[in-house]
Short mmCIF file of C-alpha atoms in Angstrom, two decimals:
data_model
loop_
_atom_site.label_atom_id
_atom_site.label_comp_id
_atom_site.label_asym_id
_atom_site.label_seq_id
_atom_site.Cartn_x
_atom_site.Cartn_y
_atom_site.Cartn_z
CA MET A 1 0.00 0.00 0.00
CA ALA A 2 2.68 2.48 0.97
CA LYS A 3 4.70 1.78 -2.18
CA GLU A 4 1.63 2.23 -4.34
CA ARG A 5 0.82 5.52 -2.63
CA GLU A 6 4.42 6.67 -3.01
CA ARG A 7 4.37 5.77 -6.71
CA ARG A 8 1.08 7.62 -7.16
CA GLU A 9 2.46 10.69 -5.37
CA LYS A 10 5.53 10.67 -7.64
CA THR A 11 3.28 10.38 -10.69
CA VAL A 12 1.13 13.27 -9.46
CA ALA A 13 4.22 15.37 -8.73
CA LYS A 14 5.61 14.67 -12.20
CA ALA A 15 2.30 15.57 -13.86
CA GLN A 16 2.03 18.75 -11.77
CA ALA A 17 5.58 19.74 -12.73
CA ALA A 18 4.74 19.19 -16.42
CA LEU A 19 1.61 21.31 -16.06
CA ASP A 20 3.50 24.07 -14.23
CA GLY A 21 6.21 24.08 -16.92
CA ALA A 22 3.67 24.22 -19.73
CA LYS A 23 1.83 27.07 -17.99
CA ALA A 24 5.06 29.04 -17.59
CA GLU A 25 5.84 28.50 -21.28
CA HIS A 26 2.32 29.61 -22.23
CA ASP A 27 2.59 32.72 -20.07
CA ALA A 28 5.93 33.66 -21.64
CA THR A 29 4.54 33.18 -25.15
CA THR A 30 1.48 35.26 -24.30
CA ARG A 31 3.67 38.08 -22.93
CA ALA A 32 5.78 38.03 -26.10
CA ILE A 33 2.68 38.19 -28.30
CA GLU A 34 1.29 41.10 -26.28
CA ALA A 35 4.60 42.96 -26.61
CA GLU A 36 4.58 42.38 -30.39
CA ARG A 37 0.98 43.56 -30.57
CA ALA A 38 1.83 46.74 -28.64
CA ALA A 39 4.76 47.42 -30.97
CA LEU A 40 2.55 46.94 -34.04
CA ASP A 41 -0.12 49.22 -32.60
CA LYS A 42 2.52 51.90 -32.05
CA ARG A 43 3.82 51.49 -35.60
CA ALA A 44 0.29 51.78 -36.97
CA GLU A 45 -0.36 54.94 -34.96
CA ASP A 46 2.95 56.45 -36.08
CA GLU A 47 2.14 55.64 -39.70
CA GLU A 48 -1.29 57.25 -39.40
CA VAL A 49 0.28 60.45 -38.05
CA ARG A 50 2.90 60.41 -40.81
CA TRP A 51 0.23 59.91 -43.48
CA GLU A 52 -1.98 62.71 -42.18
CA LYS A 53 0.93 65.18 -42.26
CA ARG A 54 1.93 64.14 -45.77
CA LYS A 55 -1.65 64.20 -47.00
CA GLU A 56 -2.15 67.73 -45.65
CA LYS A 57 0.98 68.95 -47.45
CA LEU A 58 -0.02 67.29 -50.72
CA GLU A 59 -3.59 68.59 -50.54
CA ALA A 60 -2.26 72.10 -49.86
CA ALA A 61 0.02 71.79 -52.90
CA LEU A 62 -2.94 70.62 -54.97
CA ARG A 63 -5.06 73.59 -53.86
CA ARG A 64 -2.24 76.00 -54.73
CA ALA A 65 -1.84 74.39 -58.14
CA ARG A 66 -5.56 74.81 -58.84
CA ASP A 67 -5.54 78.52 -57.92
#
């Protein structure tokens, strides 16, 4: 009985360690994805600002050309 219980406890400990390791890996992957997403959002915002400035200049040039 004691040996069986000890074997079961070792099996449970091994499974728990595997679960804990997989969870840590998942958490790290999720953090990396979130960081990439934040960087892409920043790039998109920067591009939108850049485009608006360029568009304003080009539209102003177009208005001057039409006058």
